[in-house]
Amino acid sequence: MIGGLLAAAWALHQGQRRDAGRDMTWGVAQNALRLESVTHERHASRGVRSSHKALRTGQETGF
């Protein structure tokens, strides 16, 4: 009985950690996309075409 409760609590704990990791990854992805769009707008406003390939590979974003 107690072993089953511990196993259920552990599974719930692991699930919460996995969700937190997914949220953190999603937040990093959103920040990268936001940085890409801001960088692109900044370049476009100066009349410079930014290289999407460099942005996607993370050379300018630092990832």
PDB file of N, CA and C in Angstrom:
ATOM      1  N   MET A   1       0.836  -1.213   0.000  1.00  0.00           N
ATOM      2  CA  MET A   1       0.000   0.000   0.000  1.00  0.00           C
ATOM      3  C   MET A   1       0.870   1.262   0.000  1.00  0.00           C
ATOM      4  N   ILE A   2       1.767   1.336   0.972  1.00  0.00           N
ATOM      5  CA  ILE A   2       2.623   2.518   1.065  1.00  0.00           C
ATOM      6  C   ILE A   2       3.567   2.588  -0.132  1.00  0.00           C
ATOM      7  N   GLY A   3       4.063   1.428  -0.572  1.00  0.00           N
ATOM      8  CA  GLY A   3       4.940   1.390  -1.747  1.00  0.00           C
ATOM      9  C   GLY A   3       4.231   1.928  -2.978  1.00  0.00           C
ATOM     10  N   GLY A   4       2.954   1.583  -3.123  1.00  0.00           N
ATOM     11  CA  GLY A   4       2.175   2.066  -4.264  1.00  0.00           C
ATOM     12  C   GLY A   4       2.000   3.576  -4.223  1.00  0.00           C
ATOM     13  N   LEU A   5       1.756   4.104  -3.021  1.00  0.00           N
ATOM     14  CA  LEU A   5       1.613   5.556  -2.869  1.00  0.00           C
ATOM     15  C   LEU A   5       2.928   6.267  -3.188  1.00  0.00           C
ATOM     16  N   LEU A   6       4.030   5.691  -2.727  1.00  0.00           N
ATOM     17  CA  LEU A   6       5.336   6.288  -3.018  1.00  0.00           C
ATOM     18  C   LEU A   6       5.616   6.264  -4.516  1.00  0.00           C
ATOM     19  N   ALA A   7       5.275   5.156  -5.169  1.00  0.00           N
ATOM     20  CA  ALA A   7       5.497   5.044  -6.613  1.00  0.00           C
ATOM     21  C   ALA A   7       4.647   6.069  -7.361  1.00  0.00           C
ATOM     22  N   ALA A   8       3.399   6.247  -6.919  1.00  0.00           N
ATOM     23  CA  ALA A   8       2.513   7.217  -7.567  1.00  0.00           C
ATOM     24  C   ALA A   8       3.034   8.644  -7.352  1.00  0.00           C
ATOM     25  N   ALA A   9       3.486   8.933  -6.142  1.00  0.00           N
ATOM     26  CA  ALA A   9       4.018  10.265  -5.847  1.00  0.00           C
ATOM     27  C   ALA A   9       5.283  10.521  -6.668  1.00  0.00           C
ATOM     28  N   TRP A  10       6.135   9.493  -6.789  1.00  0.00           N
ATOM     29  CA  TRP A  10       7.369   9.644  -7.565  1.00  0.00           C
ATOM     30  C   TRP A  10       7.051   9.880  -9.040  1.00  0.00           C
ATOM     31  N   ALA A  11       6.078   9.130  -9.578  1.00  0.00           N
ATOM     32  CA  ALA A  11       5.689   9.296 -10.983  1.00  0.00           C
ATOM     33  C   ALA A  11       5.138  10.707 -11.216  1.00  0.00           C
ATOM     34  N   LEU A  12       4.347  11.204 -10.276  1.00  0.00           N
ATOM     35  CA  LEU A  12       3.793  12.553 -10.390  1.00  0.00           C
ATOM     36  C   LEU A  12       4.922  13.587 -10.356  1.00  0.00           C
ATOM     37  N   HIS A  13       5.871  13.366  -9.444  1.00  0.00           N
ATOM     38  CA  HIS A  13       7.017  14.277  -9.327  1.00  0.00           C
ATOM     39  C   HIS A  13       7.821  14.296 -10.628  1.00  0.00           C
ATOM     40  N   GLN A  14       8.072  13.126 -11.202  1.00  0.00           N
ATOM     41  CA  GLN A  14       8.822  13.046 -12.455  1.00  0.00           C
ATOM     42  C   GLN A  14       8.054  13.744 -13.577  1.00  0.00           C
ATOM     43  N   GLY A  15       6.744  13.584 -13.613  1.00  0.00           N
ATOM     44  CA  GLY A  15       5.919  14.229 -14.629  1.00  0.00           C
ATOM     45  C   GLY A  15       5.993  15.743 -14.523  1.00  0.00           C
ATOM     46  N   GLN A  16       5.983  16.260 -13.285  1.00  0.00           N
ATOM     47  CA  GLN A  16       6.072  17.711 -13.086  1.00  0.00           C
ATOM     48  C   GLN A  16       7.432  18.235 -13.534  1.00  0.00           C
ATOM     49  N   ARG A  17       8.471  17.460 -13.262  1.00  0.00           N
ATOM     50  CA  ARG A  17       9.808  17.892 -13.691  1.00  0.00           C
ATOM     51  C   ARG A  17       9.900  17.899 -15.208  1.00  0.00           C
ATOM     52  N   ARG A  18       9.297  16.899 -15.839  1.00  0.00           N
ATOM     53  CA  ARG A  18       9.337  16.819 -17.302  1.00  0.00           C
ATOM     54  C   ARG A  18       8.577  18.010 -17.896  1.00  0.00           C
ATOM     55  N   ASP A  19       7.430  18.360 -17.304  1.00  0.00           N
ATOM     56  CA  ASP A  19       6.655  19.512 -17.779  1.00  0.00           C
ATOM     57  C   ASP A  19       7.445  20.805 -17.605  1.00  0.00           C
ATOM     58  N   ALA A  20       8.130  20.939 -16.485  1.00  0.00           N
ATOM     59  CA  ALA A  20       8.919  22.148 -16.239  1.00  0.00           C
ATOM     60  C   ALA A  20      10.028  22.260 -17.275  1.00  0.00           C
ATOM     61  N   GLY A  21      10.656  21.145 -17.604  1.00  0.00           N
ATOM     62  CA  GLY A  21      11.698  21.152 -18.627  1.00  0.00           C
ATOM     63  C   GLY A  21      11.150  21.537 -19.978  1.00  0.00           C
ATOM     64  N   ARG A  22       9.956  21.034 -20.296  1.00  0.00           N
ATOM     65  CA  ARG A  22       9.330  21.353 -21.581  1.00  0.00           C
ATOM     66  C   ARG A  22       8.998  22.847 -21.627  1.00  0.00           C
ATOM     67  N   ASP A  23       8.486  23.395 -20.523  1.00  0.00           N
ATOM     68  CA  ASP A  23       8.166  24.826 -20.469  1.00  0.00           C
ATOM     69  C   ASP A  23       9.426  25.667 -20.656  1.00  0.00           C
ATOM     70  N   MET A  24      10.519  25.233 -20.034  1.00  0.00           N
ATOM     71  CA  MET A  24      11.762  25.990 -20.148  1.00  0.00           C
ATOM     72  C   MET A  24      12.263  25.947 -21.596  1.00  0.00           C
ATOM     73  N   THR A  25      12.194  24.770 -22.219  1.00  0.00           N
ATOM     74  CA  THR A  25      12.628  24.643 -23.618  1.00  0.00           C
ATOM     75  C   THR A  25      11.763  25.520 -24.508  1.00  0.00           C
ATOM     76  N   TRP A  26      10.450  25.512 -24.270  1.00  0.00           N
ATOM     77  CA  TRP A  26       9.527  26.322 -25.072  1.00  0.00           C
ATOM     78  C   TRP A  26       9.837  27.808 -24.886  1.00  0.00           C
ATOM     79  N   GLY A  27      10.153  28.217 -23.653  1.00  0.00           N
ATOM     80  CA  GLY A  27      10.499  29.612 -23.388  1.00  0.00           C
ATOM     81  C   GLY A  27      11.759  30.031 -24.129  1.00  0.00           C
ATOM     82  N   VAL A  28      12.757  29.148 -24.158  1.00  0.00           N
ATOM     83  CA  VAL A  28      13.999  29.439 -24.889  1.00  0.00           C
ATOM     84  C   VAL A  28      13.703  29.570 -26.372  1.00  0.00           C
ATOM     85  N   ALA A  29      12.855  28.674 -26.897  1.00  0.00           N
ATOM     86  CA  ALA A  29      12.505  28.727 -28.327  1.00  0.00           C
ATOM     87  C   ALA A  29      11.772  30.028 -28.649  1.00  0.00           C
ATOM     88  N   GLN A  30      10.847  30.422 -27.778  1.00  0.00           N
ATOM     89  CA  GLN A  30      10.114  31.677 -28.005  1.00  0.00           C
ATOM     90  C   GLN A  30      11.057  32.872 -27.972  1.00  0.00           C
ATOM     91  N   ASN A  31      12.009  32.875 -27.030  1.00  0.00           N
ATOM     92  CA  ASN A  31      12.971  33.975 -26.948  1.00  0.00           C
ATOM     93  C   ASN A  31      13.832  34.032 -28.198  1.00  0.00           C
ATOM     94  N   ALA A  32      14.230  32.870 -28.716  1.00  0.00           N
ATOM     95  CA  ALA A  32      15.049  32.831 -29.929  1.00  0.00           C
ATOM     96  C   ALA A  32      14.263  33.381 -31.114  1.00  0.00           C
ATOM     97  N   LEU A  33      12.979  33.006 -31.209  1.00  0.00           N
ATOM     98  CA  LEU A  33      12.150  33.512 -32.308  1.00  0.00           C
ATOM     99  C   LEU A  33      11.957  35.019 -32.185  1.00  0.00           C
ATOM    100  N   ARG A  34      11.739  35.484 -30.965  1.00  0.00           N
ATOM    101  CA  ARG A  34      11.558  36.916 -30.732  1.00  0.00           C
ATOM    102  C   ARG A  34      12.838  37.661 -31.110  1.00  0.00           C
ATOM    103  N   LEU A  35      13.980  37.130 -30.713  1.00  0.00           N
ATOM    104  CA  LEU A  35      15.258  37.756 -31.042  1.00  0.00           C
ATOM    105  C   LEU A  35      15.471  37.776 -32.548  1.00  0.00           C
ATOM    106  N   GLU A  36      15.085  36.683 -33.220  1.00  0.00           N
ATOM    107  CA  GLU A  36      15.238  36.619 -34.676  1.00  0.00           C
ATOM    108  C   GLU A  36      14.389  37.692 -35.347  1.00  0.00           C
ATOM    109  N   SER A  37      13.141  37.855 -34.904  1.00  0.00           N
ATOM    110  CA  SER A  37      12.264  38.844 -35.538  1.00  0.00           C
ATOM    111  C   SER A  37      12.753  40.265 -35.252  1.00  0.00           C
ATOM    112  N   VAL A  38      13.224  40.522 -34.037  1.00  0.00           N
ATOM    113  CA  VAL A  38      13.735  41.851 -33.694  1.00  0.00           C
ATOM    114  C   VAL A  38      14.980  42.156 -34.514  1.00  0.00           C
ATOM    115  N   THR A  39      15.874  41.181 -34.627  1.00  0.00           N
ATOM    116  CA  THR A  39      17.101  41.368 -35.414  1.00  0.00           C
ATOM    117  C   THR A  39      16.750  41.632 -36.866  1.00  0.00           C
ATOM    118  N   HIS A  40      15.786  40.885 -37.380  1.00  0.00           N
ATOM    119  CA  HIS A  40      15.382  41.051 -38.777  1.00  0.00           C
ATOM    120  C   HIS A  40      14.789  42.446 -39.000  1.00  0.00           C
ATOM    121  N   GLU A  41      13.926  42.887 -38.072  1.00  0.00           N
ATOM    122  CA  GLU A  41      13.318  44.217 -38.198  1.00  0.00           C
ATOM    123  C   GLU A  41      14.385  45.307 -38.137  1.00  0.00           C
ATOM    124  N   ARG A  42      15.347  45.141 -37.272  1.00  0.00           N
ATOM    125  CA  ARG A  42      16.419  46.132 -37.126  1.00  0.00           C
ATOM    126  C   ARG A  42      17.226  46.221 -38.418  1.00  0.00           C
ATOM    127  N   HIS A  43      17.542  45.066 -38.998  1.00  0.00           N
ATOM    128  CA  HIS A  43      18.294  45.049 -40.254  1.00  0.00           C
ATOM    129  C   HIS A  43      17.450  45.625 -41.392  1.00  0.00           C
ATOM    130  N   ALA A  44      16.172  45.266 -41.404  1.00  0.00           N
ATOM    131  CA  ALA A  44      15.292  45.734 -42.478  1.00  0.00           C
ATOM    132  C   ALA A  44      15.132  47.255 -42.407  1.00  0.00           C
ATOM    133  N   SER A  45      15.079  47.797 -41.198  1.00  0.00           N
ATOM    134  CA  SER A  45      14.913  49.248 -41.066  1.00  0.00           C
ATOM    135  C   SER A  45      16.142  50.002 -41.582  1.00  0.00           C
ATOM    136  N   ARG A  46      17.296  49.356 -41.542  1.00  0.00           N
ATOM    137  CA  ARG A  46      18.513  49.985 -42.067  1.00  0.00           C
ATOM    138  C   ARG A  46      18.701  49.667 -43.550  1.00  0.00           C
ATOM    139  N   GLY A  47      17.798  48.889 -44.105  1.00  0.00           N
ATOM    140  CA  GLY A  47      17.907  48.523 -45.510  1.00  0.00           C
ATOM    141  C   GLY A  47      18.898  47.401 -45.750  1.00  0.00           C
ATOM    142  N   VAL A  48      19.230  46.663 -44.696  1.00  0.00           N
ATOM    143  CA  VAL A  48      20.170  45.545 -44.825  1.00  0.00           C
ATOM    144  C   VAL A  48      19.380  44.251 -44.751  1.00  0.00           C
ATOM    145  N   ARG A  49      19.615  43.359 -45.684  1.00  0.00           N
ATOM    146  CA  ARG A  49      18.943  42.057 -45.658  1.00  0.00           C
ATOM    147  C   ARG A  49      19.706  41.139 -44.709  1.00  0.00           C
ATOM    148  N   SER A  50      19.022  40.687 -43.660  1.00  0.00           N
ATOM    149  CA  SER A  50      19.704  39.790 -42.731  1.00  0.00           C
ATOM    150  C   SER A  50      19.699  38.372 -43.286  1.00  0.00           C
ATOM    151  N   SER A  51      20.688  37.625 -42.911  1.00  0.00           N
ATOM    152  CA  SER A  51      20.808  36.247 -43.385  1.00  0.00           C
ATOM    153  C   SER A  51      19.985  35.339 -42.482  1.00  0.00           C
ATOM    154  N   HIS A  52      18.890  34.815 -43.003  1.00  0.00           N
ATOM    155  CA  HIS A  52      18.048  33.915 -42.210  1.00  0.00           C
ATOM    156  C   HIS A  52      18.795  32.641 -41.874  1.00  0.00           C
ATOM    157  N   LYS A  53      19.654  32.189 -42.769  1.00  0.00           N
ATOM    158  CA  LYS A  53      20.399  30.958 -42.521  1.00  0.00           C
ATOM    159  C   LYS A  53      21.277  31.117 -41.281  1.00  0.00           C
ATOM    160  N   ALA A  54      21.952  32.241 -41.159  1.00  0.00           N
ATOM    161  CA  ALA A  54      22.807  32.474 -39.993  1.00  0.00           C
ATOM    162  C   ALA A  54      21.962  32.534 -38.720  1.00  0.00           C
ATOM    163  N   LEU A  55      20.792  33.144 -38.798  1.00  0.00           N
ATOM    164  CA  LEU A  55      19.926  33.225 -37.620  1.00  0.00           C
ATOM    165  C   LEU A  55      19.409  31.851 -37.229  1.00  0.00           C
ATOM    166  N   ARG A  56      19.028  31.044 -38.210  1.00  0.00           N
ATOM    167  CA  ARG A  56      18.491  29.717 -37.910  1.00  0.00           C
ATOM    168  C   ARG A  56      19.549  28.804 -37.314  1.00  0.00           C
ATOM    169  N   THR A  57      20.785  28.921 -37.757  1.00  0.00           N
ATOM    170  CA  THR A  57      21.838  28.065 -37.216  1.00  0.00           C
ATOM    171  C   THR A  57      22.325  28.562 -35.864  1.00  0.00           C
ATOM    172  N   GLY A  58      21.865  29.732 -35.439  1.00  0.00           N
ATOM    173  CA  GLY A  58      22.176  30.234 -34.109  1.00  0.00           C
ATOM    174  C   GLY A  58      23.494  30.972 -34.023  1.00  0.00           C
ATOM    175  N   GLN A  59      24.099  31.336 -35.140  1.00  0.00           N
ATOM    176  CA  GLN A  59      25.386  32.032 -35.112  1.00  0.00           C
ATOM    177  C   GLN A  59      25.227  33.431 -34.520  1.00  0.00           C
ATOM    178  N   GLU A  60      24.113  34.087 -34.778  1.00  0.00           N
ATOM    179  CA  GLU A  60      23.911  35.434 -34.245  1.00  0.00           C
ATOM    180  C   GLU A  60      23.148  35.423 -32.916  1.00  0.00           C
ATOM    181  N   THR A  61      22.380  34.353 -32.665  1.00  0.00           N
ATOM    182  CA  THR A  61      21.587  34.312 -31.435  1.00  0.00           C
ATOM    183  C   THR A  61      22.399  33.784 -30.262  1.00  0.00           C
ATOM    184  N   GLY A  62      23.531  33.115 -30.526  1.00  0.00           N
ATOM    185  CA  GLY A  62      24.374  32.619 -29.446  1.00  0.00           C
ATOM    186  C   GLY A  62      23.961  31.277 -28.899  1.00  0.00           C
ATOM    187  N   PHE A  63      23.067  30.575 -29.564  1.00  0.00           N
ATOM    188  CA  PHE A  63      22.661  29.251 -29.092  1.00  0.00           C
ATOM    189  C   PHE A  63      23.578  28.192 -29.651  1.00  0.00           C
TER     190      PHE A  63
END
